[in-house]
Amino acid sequence: MTDKPAILLVHGFWGGAAHWGKVITELRSRGYPDLHAVELPLTSLAEDAERTRKMIAQIDGPVILVGHSYGGAVITEAGNHDNVHGLVYIAAFAPDAGESPGGISQEKPPAAFENLAPDSDGYLWIKQEKYHWSFCQDLSEDEGLVMGVTQRAPLASTFGDAITDPAWRNKPVWYQVSTDDRMIHPDNERRMAGRMDPRKTIELPASHASLASQPQAVTDLIEEAVHGTKESWVHRLTDALRGKHD
């Protein structure tokens, strides 16, 4: 157990835990030793949330949950765990009860919606030749190529899975909008952020992959969540340390 909360990073569709690489190194350089990144199965919201809950339960102490893209829906579903002290959304879905990422996207389709292609096994991909333009146009073509080739496609049915008990109604929230997002319409991001009454919302001139193109600004927001929840997680750490000495 450290004198700072653990940070658990949750990826979205068409990527994996490695998409957090630049944020991870930035957090470590700022003195955060207790870092975790879940690898989601991307088979259903229930299974993805359960995988995240299991990781939360393995952490001995307070946790800040950070979700990118569909990972925002996952932290919304999994974030009511007692160990969770704050939620950070990075260009992410933040559905309310009964809402799904797919339903939100259909209300205001993003620019790259037409570049999604299902396969014969029920998985939904970004067309590889369209990945750079769709997902990460502010990264280099080589980075976009690697992301496109290594993308992790979700089961298409996961798009329609609805939230049951949104954690953002019970936990403090921070939100980052990507103004050049082509995977989630920026106005959808603004709408979802606004109704959560976040402690802070920032807008970055970034693609959907802001976690990779602007890791310093994303890390700044995560740090604001750490500082903004300090009273609660310090109290939790103090109680835990006191219990170890009793």
XYZ file of N, CA and C in Angstrom:
738
model
N 0.846 -1.199 0.000
C 0.000 0.000 0.000
C 0.877 1.243 0.000
N 0.550 2.228 -0.861
C 1.331 3.448 -0.968
C 0.568 4.608 -0.354
N 1.209 5.797 -0.351
C 0.546 6.982 0.193
C -0.285 7.697 -0.855
N -0.546 7.043 -1.999
C -1.412 7.575 -3.037
C -2.398 6.492 -3.436
N -3.544 6.885 -3.996
C -4.491 5.854 -4.444
C -3.946 5.100 -5.646
N -4.427 3.897 -5.837
C -4.132 3.157 -7.055
C -4.931 3.770 -8.202
N -4.390 3.677 -9.401
C -5.086 4.150 -10.596
C -5.294 2.956 -11.513
N -6.554 2.692 -11.835
C -6.922 1.566 -12.688
C -7.453 2.114 -14.008
N -6.766 1.769 -15.089
C -7.060 2.270 -16.424
C -7.864 1.229 -17.202
N -8.940 1.669 -17.837
C -9.853 0.764 -18.526
C -9.970 1.194 -19.991
N -9.549 0.325 -20.896
C -9.556 0.653 -22.322
C -10.946 0.478 -22.924
N -11.063 0.848 -24.191
C -12.336 0.745 -24.884
C -12.294 -0.234 -26.035
N -13.256 -0.073 -26.961
C -13.290 -0.896 -28.164
C -12.092 -0.571 -29.069
N -11.697 -1.551 -29.860
C -10.680 -1.410 -30.906
C -9.296 -1.045 -30.370
N -9.087 -1.417 -29.131
C -7.780 -1.224 -28.518
C -7.630 -2.191 -27.365
N -6.540 -2.064 -26.649
C -6.314 -2.884 -25.478
C -5.650 -2.056 -24.403
N -5.220 -2.715 -23.340
C -4.602 -2.011 -22.226
C -3.374 -1.222 -22.662
N -2.681 -1.688 -23.711
C -1.469 -1.009 -24.165
C -1.743 0.393 -24.717
N -2.988 0.706 -25.059
C -3.300 2.061 -25.517
C -3.003 3.102 -24.432
N -2.920 2.656 -23.185
C -2.629 3.568 -22.079
C -1.128 3.785 -21.889
N -0.280 3.247 -22.767
C 1.155 3.234 -22.536
C 1.751 4.586 -22.184
N 1.425 5.631 -22.935
C 2.020 6.944 -22.683
C 1.513 7.555 -21.385
N 0.257 7.300 -21.041
C -0.281 7.785 -19.765
C 0.381 7.048 -18.610
N 0.616 5.757 -18.774
C 1.260 4.975 -17.724
C 2.655 5.516 -17.425
N 3.445 5.753 -18.462
C 4.802 6.258 -18.218
C 4.769 7.670 -17.637
N 3.793 8.482 -18.053
C 3.663 9.833 -17.507
C 3.279 9.785 -16.030
N 2.337 8.912 -15.672
C 1.948 8.772 -14.271
C 3.119 8.286 -13.416
N 3.865 7.318 -13.918
C 5.001 6.809 -13.159
C 6.042 7.913 -12.950
N 6.270 8.739 -13.982
C 7.258 9.812 -13.844
C 6.820 10.863 -12.828
N 5.504 10.923 -12.550
C 4.982 11.875 -11.566
C 4.829 11.260 -10.181
N 5.308 10.054 -10.012
C 5.353 9.464 -8.681
C 4.181 8.601 -8.295
N 3.509 8.003 -9.286
C 2.403 7.091 -8.994
C 2.874 5.654 -9.224
N 3.167 4.932 -8.162
C 3.701 3.579 -8.331
C 2.648 2.495 -8.509
N 1.419 2.755 -8.060
C 0.399 1.700 -8.010
C -0.543 1.856 -9.209
N -0.095 1.344 -10.358
C -0.825 1.497 -11.613
C -1.296 0.141 -12.123
N -2.506 0.125 -12.664
C -3.104 -1.112 -13.168
C -3.858 -0.794 -14.457
N -3.872 -1.742 -15.381
C -4.636 -1.591 -16.626
C -5.331 -2.911 -16.921
N -6.638 -2.899 -16.890
C -7.413 -4.114 -17.120
C -7.423 -4.446 -18.611
N -7.406 -5.726 -18.930
C -7.583 -6.198 -20.307
C -8.977 -6.796 -20.393
N -9.871 -6.105 -21.080
C -11.275 -6.515 -21.130
C -11.492 -7.603 -22.181
N -12.423 -8.520 -21.943
C -12.759 -9.509 -22.974
C -13.544 -8.910 -24.143
N -14.246 -7.790 -23.912
C -15.061 -7.124 -24.949
C -16.125 -8.058 -25.526
N -16.725 -8.844 -24.630
C -17.750 -9.798 -25.032
C -19.151 -9.399 -24.577
N -19.240 -8.636 -23.508
C -20.504 -8.064 -23.050
C -20.174 -7.065 -21.957
N -21.070 -6.097 -21.746
C -20.843 -5.135 -20.680
C -20.780 -5.838 -19.327
N -21.635 -6.821 -19.110
C -21.642 -7.524 -17.827
C -20.303 -8.204 -17.567
N -19.763 -8.878 -18.579
C -18.493 -9.577 -18.400
C -17.332 -8.601 -18.264
N -17.371 -7.508 -19.015
C -16.304 -6.511 -18.910
C -16.331 -5.812 -17.554
N -17.528 -5.494 -17.064
C -17.643 -4.862 -15.751
C -17.207 -5.816 -14.650
N -17.547 -7.091 -14.784
C -17.153 -8.062 -13.771
C -15.642 -8.241 -13.739
N -15.010 -8.261 -14.918
C -13.547 -8.350 -14.954
C -12.922 -7.150 -14.248
N -13.508 -5.974 -14.450
C -12.999 -4.762 -13.805
C -13.223 -4.810 -12.305
N -14.397 -5.262 -11.876
C -14.657 -5.379 -10.434
C -13.657 -6.313 -9.763
N -13.320 -7.390 -10.439
C -12.358 -8.338 -9.860
C -10.987 -7.691 -9.697
N -10.599 -6.860 -10.654
C -9.320 -6.162 -10.514
C -9.373 -5.150 -9.379
N -10.491 -4.431 -9.258
C -10.637 -3.485 -8.154
C -10.492 -4.206 -6.821
N -11.125 -5.357 -6.718
C -11.106 -6.113 -5.463
C -9.719 -6.623 -5.109
N -8.859 -6.778 -6.104
C -7.502 -7.257 -5.848
C -6.580 -6.144 -5.347
N -7.027 -4.889 -5.427
C -6.192 -3.753 -5.038
C -6.425 -3.436 -3.567
N -5.350 -3.361 -2.821
C -5.428 -3.148 -1.381
C -5.427 -1.652 -1.077
N -6.578 -1.031 -1.232
C -6.655 0.392 -0.948
C -7.556 1.119 -1.924
N -7.608 2.452 -1.816
C -8.491 3.255 -2.661
C -8.051 3.261 -4.114
N -9.041 3.453 -5.001
C -8.823 3.362 -6.443
C -9.467 4.557 -7.137
N -8.757 5.113 -8.128
C -9.337 6.045 -9.086
C -9.510 5.277 -10.388
N -10.733 5.230 -10.900
C -11.014 4.524 -12.153
C -10.968 5.504 -13.319
N -10.280 5.113 -14.386
C -10.160 5.955 -15.574
C -10.594 5.132 -16.781
N -11.580 5.615 -17.528
C -12.098 4.871 -18.671
C -11.999 5.666 -19.958
N -11.536 5.008 -21.011
C -11.493 5.616 -22.338
C -12.539 4.963 -23.229
N -13.264 5.766 -24.002
C -14.191 5.251 -24.997
C -15.246 4.351 -24.328
N -15.426 3.127 -24.820
C -16.351 2.186 -24.179
C -15.946 1.893 -22.739
N -14.675 2.067 -22.409
C -14.244 1.894 -21.023
C -14.988 2.801 -20.069
N -15.523 3.926 -20.579
C -16.352 4.772 -19.742
C -17.641 4.089 -19.331
N -18.241 3.325 -20.247
C -19.426 2.550 -19.887
C -19.072 1.494 -18.842
N -17.894 0.902 -18.982
C -17.467 -0.134 -18.032
C -17.274 0.449 -16.636
N -16.613 1.606 -16.518
C -16.419 2.167 -15.179
C -17.743 2.696 -14.624
N -18.661 3.080 -15.506
C -19.989 3.487 -15.055
C -20.721 2.319 -14.409
N -20.558 1.126 -14.984
C -21.220 -0.071 -14.469
C -20.489 -0.669 -13.273
N -19.161 -0.580 -13.260
C -18.360 -1.244 -12.217
C -17.959 -0.313 -11.083
N -18.177 0.984 -11.232
C -17.563 1.947 -10.331
C -18.226 2.163 -8.994
N -19.291 1.432 -8.677
C -19.926 1.585 -7.366
C -19.228 0.792 -6.270
N -18.161 0.113 -6.616
C -17.363 -0.624 -5.630
C -16.881 0.337 -4.539
N -16.878 -0.127 -3.283
C -16.509 0.739 -2.150
C -15.106 1.318 -2.281
N -14.199 0.612 -2.920
C -12.810 1.085 -3.030
C -12.658 2.250 -4.003
N -13.655 2.474 -4.856
C -13.540 3.489 -5.900
C -13.895 4.861 -5.334
N -12.966 5.824 -5.504
C -13.159 7.152 -4.940
C -13.394 8.224 -5.998
N -13.184 7.920 -7.260
C -13.420 8.895 -8.306
C -13.400 8.239 -9.669
N -14.087 8.874 -10.627
C -14.196 8.365 -11.995
C -13.692 9.435 -12.959
N -12.824 9.029 -13.884
C -12.297 9.940 -14.894
C -12.653 9.376 -16.265
N -13.326 10.186 -17.075
C -13.779 9.766 -18.396
C -12.920 10.466 -19.452
N -12.286 9.673 -20.327
C -11.417 10.197 -21.370
C -12.078 9.911 -22.722
N -12.684 10.949 -23.328
C -13.412 10.782 -24.594
C -14.254 9.509 -24.536
N -15.114 9.441 -23.543
C -15.724 8.169 -23.162
C -17.247 8.234 -23.106
N -17.847 7.056 -23.242
C -19.270 6.905 -22.989
C -19.530 6.965 -21.488
N -20.609 7.664 -21.133
C -21.056 7.711 -19.747
C -22.578 7.566 -19.744
N -23.072 6.367 -20.076
C -24.521 6.194 -20.183
C -25.223 6.299 -18.840
N -26.487 6.652 -18.892
C -27.343 6.616 -17.711
C -28.012 5.234 -17.665
N -28.761 4.983 -16.617
C -29.455 3.701 -16.479
C -30.365 3.472 -17.680
N -30.270 2.292 -18.269
C -31.078 1.931 -19.418
C -30.506 2.356 -20.753
N -29.440 3.129 -20.749
C -28.805 3.578 -21.988
C -27.642 2.664 -22.358
N -27.333 2.625 -23.649
C -26.209 1.832 -24.154
C -25.316 2.707 -25.025
N -24.057 2.324 -25.209
C -23.195 3.072 -26.132
C -23.772 3.136 -27.545
N -24.350 2.028 -28.003
C -24.925 2.019 -29.338
C -26.083 2.977 -29.488
N -26.948 3.013 -28.493
C -28.083 3.921 -28.544
C -27.648 5.374 -28.561
N -26.652 5.704 -27.749
C -26.134 7.075 -27.719
C -25.530 7.440 -29.071
N -24.782 6.507 -29.674
C -24.152 6.774 -30.967
C -25.179 6.968 -32.071
N -26.263 6.232 -32.019
C -27.290 6.366 -33.052
C -28.009 7.707 -32.961
N -28.104 8.270 -31.758
C -28.751 9.570 -31.599
C -27.997 10.665 -32.348
N -26.671 10.594 -32.309
C -25.829 11.577 -32.993
C -24.610 10.830 -33.530
N -24.720 10.257 -34.718
C -23.642 9.401 -35.234
C -22.333 10.164 -35.415
N -21.216 9.532 -35.044
C -19.913 10.157 -35.243
C -19.470 10.069 -36.700
N -18.438 10.814 -37.044
C -17.995 10.914 -38.433
C -17.548 9.585 -39.009
N -17.004 8.710 -38.169
C -16.432 7.450 -38.658
C -17.390 6.267 -38.543
N -18.654 6.533 -38.247
C -19.611 5.445 -38.029
C -19.647 4.477 -39.215
N -19.547 5.015 -40.425
C -19.635 4.190 -41.631
C -18.393 3.325 -41.848
N -17.343 3.547 -41.067
C -16.114 2.767 -41.222
C -16.070 1.540 -40.331
N -17.181 1.237 -39.665
C -17.275 0.018 -38.859
C -17.800 -1.113 -39.734
N -17.206 -2.293 -39.563
C -17.579 -3.434 -40.404
C -17.667 -4.704 -39.563
N -18.829 -5.375 -39.547
C -18.959 -6.640 -38.816
C -18.329 -7.778 -39.600
N -17.849 -8.800 -38.876
C -17.372 -10.005 -39.551
C -18.387 -11.131 -39.383
N -18.088 -12.284 -39.931
C -19.047 -13.394 -39.932
C -19.204 -14.050 -38.572
N -18.343 -13.694 -37.610
C -18.424 -14.255 -36.251
C -19.089 -13.312 -35.263
N -19.572 -12.182 -35.743
C -20.287 -11.268 -34.865
C -19.439 -10.180 -34.233
N -18.173 -10.080 -34.627
C -17.297 -9.034 -34.104
C -17.351 -7.803 -35.005
N -17.158 -6.645 -34.392
C -17.255 -5.385 -35.128
C -15.888 -4.720 -35.174
N -15.408 -4.452 -36.384
C -14.082 -3.909 -36.601
C -14.159 -2.504 -37.189
N -13.096 -1.723 -36.988
C -12.865 -0.552 -37.823
C -12.094 -1.041 -39.044
N -12.582 -0.709 -40.226
C -11.866 -1.113 -41.434
C -10.407 -0.674 -41.314
N -9.512 -1.637 -41.527
C -8.111 -1.376 -41.226
C -7.559 -0.177 -41.982
N -7.945 -0.033 -43.247
C -7.434 1.077 -44.044
C -8.035 2.425 -43.614
N -9.093 2.380 -42.791
C -9.742 3.602 -42.313
C -9.413 3.895 -40.841
N -8.626 3.022 -40.218
C -8.405 3.134 -38.773
C -7.731 4.455 -38.403
N -6.651 4.808 -39.083
C -5.915 6.026 -38.738
C -6.825 7.239 -38.832
N -7.563 7.377 -39.929
C -8.460 8.516 -40.107
C -9.559 8.514 -39.051
N -10.068 7.350 -38.712
C -11.231 7.241 -37.832
C -10.889 7.426 -36.362
N -9.805 6.835 -35.920
C -9.535 6.658 -34.487
C -8.449 7.585 -33.955
N -7.430 7.853 -34.764
C -6.233 8.493 -34.207
C -5.534 9.373 -35.235
N -6.286 10.247 -35.884
C -5.730 11.053 -36.964
C -4.648 12.021 -36.507
N -4.541 12.285 -35.201
C -3.492 13.173 -34.704
C -2.243 12.419 -34.252
N -2.177 11.126 -34.514
C -0.962 10.345 -34.340
C -0.318 10.133 -35.708
N 0.910 9.633 -35.719
C 1.588 9.380 -36.986
C 0.905 8.232 -37.730
N 1.146 8.163 -39.029
C 0.579 7.075 -39.823
C 1.090 5.724 -39.337
N 2.343 5.659 -38.919
C 2.884 4.398 -38.414
C 2.173 3.961 -37.138
N 1.934 4.909 -36.225
C 1.205 4.572 -35.000
C -0.213 4.117 -35.342
N -0.841 4.803 -36.285
C -2.177 4.405 -36.694
C -2.198 3.031 -37.329
N -1.171 2.717 -38.117
C -1.075 1.398 -38.733
C -0.995 0.309 -37.669
N -0.115 0.509 -36.681
C 0.040 -0.499 -35.625
C -1.261 -0.663 -34.843
N -1.908 0.452 -34.491
C -3.176 0.363 -33.763
C -4.231 -0.349 -34.593
N -4.268 -0.050 -35.891
C -5.273 -0.670 -36.745
C -5.068 -2.160 -36.910
N -3.817 -2.576 -37.062
C -3.524 -4.004 -37.247
C -3.767 -4.778 -35.951
N -3.463 -4.152 -34.810
C -3.578 -4.853 -33.525
C -4.895 -4.581 -32.811
N -5.839 -3.911 -33.467
C -7.108 -3.573 -32.813
C -7.809 -4.815 -32.277
N -8.512 -4.631 -31.156
C -9.288 -5.715 -30.549
C -10.762 -5.393 -30.764
N -11.383 -6.169 -31.610
C -12.780 -5.918 -31.946
C -13.704 -6.477 -30.860
N -14.768 -5.745 -30.539
C -15.761 -6.259 -29.599
C -16.802 -7.103 -30.326
N -17.496 -7.928 -29.582
C -18.723 -8.495 -30.115
C -19.691 -7.339 -30.377
N -20.282 -7.322 -31.549
C -21.150 -6.204 -31.920
C -22.311 -6.042 -30.935
N -22.767 -7.129 -30.361
C -23.892 -7.072 -29.426
C -23.576 -6.240 -28.188
N -22.289 -6.102 -27.850
C -21.902 -5.333 -26.667
C -22.336 -3.876 -26.782
N -22.407 -3.363 -28.013
C -22.842 -1.990 -28.232
C -24.231 -1.740 -27.654
N -25.064 -2.752 -27.642
C -26.437 -2.574 -27.189
C -26.662 -2.864 -25.728
N -25.616 -3.239 -24.991
C -25.772 -3.560 -23.567
C -25.984 -2.290 -22.755
N -27.006 -2.292 -21.918
C -27.407 -1.088 -21.187
C -26.856 -1.077 -19.762
N -26.633 0.112 -19.264
C -26.188 0.343 -17.891
C -27.348 0.050 -16.927
N -26.998 -0.503 -15.762
C -28.028 -0.767 -14.752
C -28.028 0.280 -13.635
N -26.878 0.524 -13.012
C -26.795 1.446 -11.873
C -25.566 2.334 -12.065
N -25.716 3.493 -12.712
C -24.556 4.304 -13.084
C -23.791 4.856 -11.878
N -22.504 4.520 -11.823
C -21.680 4.936 -10.688
C -21.488 6.445 -10.633
N -21.611 7.119 -11.781
C -21.392 8.571 -11.764
C -22.461 9.310 -10.971
N -23.547 8.645 -10.652
C -24.553 9.271 -9.787
C -24.128 9.248 -8.322
N -23.096 8.469 -8.004
C -22.676 8.298 -6.608
C -21.234 8.699 -6.342
N -20.442 8.904 -7.395
C -19.009 9.179 -7.240
C -18.657 10.495 -7.934
N -17.625 11.181 -7.440
C -17.168 12.388 -8.142
C -16.571 12.042 -9.503
N -16.749 12.968 -10.455
C -16.446 12.694 -11.861
C -15.601 13.821 -12.460
N -14.691 13.425 -13.366
C -13.933 14.345 -14.212
C -14.084 13.858 -15.653
N -14.106 14.787 -16.624
C -14.384 14.392 -18.009
C -13.500 15.170 -18.980
N -12.981 14.451 -19.988
C -12.222 15.067 -21.079
C -12.956 14.851 -22.398
N -13.273 15.945 -23.077
C -13.898 15.923 -24.394
C -12.808 16.039 -25.463
N -12.874 15.205 -26.492
C -12.008 15.347 -27.662
C -12.796 16.076 -28.754
N -12.381 17.295 -29.077
C -13.184 18.111 -29.993
C -13.107 17.635 -31.437
N -12.091 16.821 -31.774
C -11.952 16.289 -33.132
C -12.242 14.791 -33.187
N -13.029 14.314 -32.237
C -13.339 12.881 -32.139
C -14.218 12.443 -33.311
N -13.842 11.347 -33.952
C -14.620 10.794 -35.056
C -15.280 9.463 -34.692
N -15.056 8.984 -33.455
C -15.643 7.722 -33.010
C -16.819 7.929 -32.051
N -16.776 8.979 -31.257
C -17.918 9.425 -30.444
C -18.119 10.898 -30.797
N -19.308 11.267 -31.180
C -19.546 12.658 -31.575
C -19.190 13.581 -30.402
N -18.389 14.617 -30.633
C -18.028 15.515 -29.532
C -19.227 16.105 -28.794
N -20.330 16.354 -29.503
C -21.511 16.884 -28.821
C -22.129 15.846 -27.893
N -22.017 14.559 -28.235
C -22.456 13.518 -27.312
C -21.585 13.513 -26.067
N -20.286 13.699 -26.248
C -19.388 13.754 -25.088
C -19.757 14.929 -24.180
N -20.005 16.088 -24.801
C -20.370 17.258 -24.004
C -21.688 17.031 -23.257
N -22.637 16.405 -23.919
C -23.937 16.159 -23.281
C -23.795 15.197 -22.107
N -23.044 14.115 -22.322
C -22.863 13.150 -21.236
C -22.109 13.764 -20.074
N -21.099 14.575 -20.391
C -20.337 15.235 -19.324
C -21.227 16.185 -18.531
N -22.000 16.987 -19.244
C -22.791 18.010 -18.586
C -23.806 17.467 -17.605
N -24.442 16.368 -17.948
C -25.490 15.848 -17.057
C -24.917 15.154 -15.829
N -23.621 14.820 -15.849
C -22.996 14.202 -14.677
C -22.569 15.234 -13.642
N -22.605 16.520 -13.982
C -22.152 17.583 -13.092
C -20.732 17.296 -12.604
N -19.773 17.187 -13.529
C -18.409 16.808 -13.147
C -17.713 17.897 -12.335
N -16.725 17.483 -11.539
C -15.903 18.455 -10.828
C -15.167 19.344 -11.832
N -14.775 18.752 -12.968
C -14.115 19.526 -14.015
C -14.291 18.828 -15.348
N -14.518 19.626 -16.402
C -14.517 19.138 -17.781
C -13.458 19.920 -18.550
N -12.643 19.209 -19.330
C -11.697 19.883 -20.209
C -11.976 19.454 -21.645
N -11.674 20.339 -22.585
C -11.772 20.016 -24.001
C -10.381 20.081 -24.609
N -10.008 19.025 -25.327
C -8.717 18.971 -25.998
C -8.929 18.891 -27.502
N -8.132 19.605 -28.289
C -8.210 19.478 -29.752
C -7.539 18.179 -30.174
N -8.255 17.084 -29.960
C -7.653 15.757 -30.099
C -8.609 14.815 -30.803
N -8.044 13.732 -31.311
C -8.816 12.634 -31.870
C -9.434 11.810 -30.745
N -10.050 10.704 -31.126
C -10.575 9.779 -30.122
C -9.457 9.240 -29.239
N -8.258 9.150 -29.802
C -7.116 8.572 -29.082
C -6.344 9.634 -28.311
N -7.049 10.492 -27.590
C -6.388 11.543 -26.815
C -5.448 10.976 -25.770
N -5.718 9.795 -25.255
C -4.841 9.169 -24.277
C -3.454 8.914 -24.854
N -3.359 8.771 -26.188
C -2.072 8.554 -26.845
C -1.500 9.825 -27.445
N -2.358 10.734 -27.904
C -1.859 11.944 -28.567
C -1.600 13.086 -27.593
N -2.300 13.087 -26.447
C -2.105 14.147 -25.458
C -2.021 13.560 -24.050
N -1.031 12.689 -23.824
C -0.961 11.997 -22.525
C -0.685 12.925 -21.347
N 0.030 14.033 -21.578
C 0.305 14.945 -20.459
C -0.983 15.598 -19.971
N -1.804 16.087 -20.900
C -3.060 16.731 -20.511
C -4.019 15.728 -19.871
N -4.054 14.508 -20.403
C -4.899 13.463 -19.816
C -4.422 13.131 -18.405
N -3.110 13.044 -18.225
C -2.566 12.759 -16.898
C -2.838 13.910 -15.939
N -2.781 15.146 -16.438
C -3.130 16.290 -15.587
C -4.534 16.131 -15.015
N -5.475 15.681 -15.850
C -6.856 15.519 -15.389
C -6.961 14.399 -14.365
N -6.235 13.310 -14.596
C -6.227 12.213 -13.616
C -5.679 12.710 -12.278
N -4.630 13.504 -12.339
C -4.071 14.056 -11.094
C -5.075 14.973 -10.402
N -5.849 15.717 -11.174
C -6.875 16.559 -10.547
C -7.892 15.709 -9.803
N -8.221 14.542 -10.360
C -9.131 13.629 -9.670
C -8.504 13.102 -8.379
N -7.220 12.788 -8.436
C -6.525 12.342 -7.227
C -6.591 13.420 -6.151
N -6.266 14.670 -6.517
C -6.291 15.758 -5.541
C -7.711 16.078 -5.093
N -8.657 15.952 -6.002
C -10.039 16.283 -5.682
C -10.715 15.286 -4.769
N -10.170 14.095 -4.679
C -10.733 13.064 -3.796
C -9.805 12.767 -2.619
N -8.811 13.626 -2.426
C -7.755 13.324 -1.439
C -8.302 13.062 -0.043
N -9.241 13.874 0.396
C -9.750 13.708 1.756
C -10.318 12.312 1.964
N -11.065 11.812 0.978
C -11.696 10.497 1.140
C -10.683 9.372 1.080
N -9.714 9.424 0.107
C -8.796 8.292 0.020
C -7.722 8.317 1.101
N -7.348 9.511 1.598
C -6.412 9.570 2.723
C -7.053 8.960 3.962
N -8.327 9.262 4.169
C -9.048 8.663 5.304
C -9.074 7.146 5.177
N -9.320 6.648 3.958
C -9.359 5.201 3.732
C -7.992 4.575 3.976
N -6.940 5.219 3.489
C -5.591 4.699 3.701
C -5.231 4.695 5.184
N -5.588 5.758 5.891
C -5.281 5.851 7.316
C -5.966 4.737 8.089
N -7.236 4.491 7.783
C -7.964 3.408 8.453
C -7.330 2.059 8.153
N -6.911 1.853 6.908
C -6.317 0.579 6.536
C -4.984 0.369 7.244
N -4.169 1.410 7.305
C -2.874 1.280 7.975
C -3.056 1.083 9.471
N -4.037 1.776 10.041
C -4.310 1.610 11.474
C -4.738 0.186 11.764
N -5.553 -0.392 10.861
C -6.003 -1.758 11.047
C -4.867 -2.764 10.996
N -3.849 -2.473 10.185
C -2.709 -3.386 10.080
C -1.880 -3.372 11.360
N -1.914 -2.260 12.096
C -1.091 -2.153 13.301
C -1.838 -2.565 14.561
N -3.175 -2.726 14.432
C -3.965 -3.121 15.625
C -3.756 -4.605 15.937
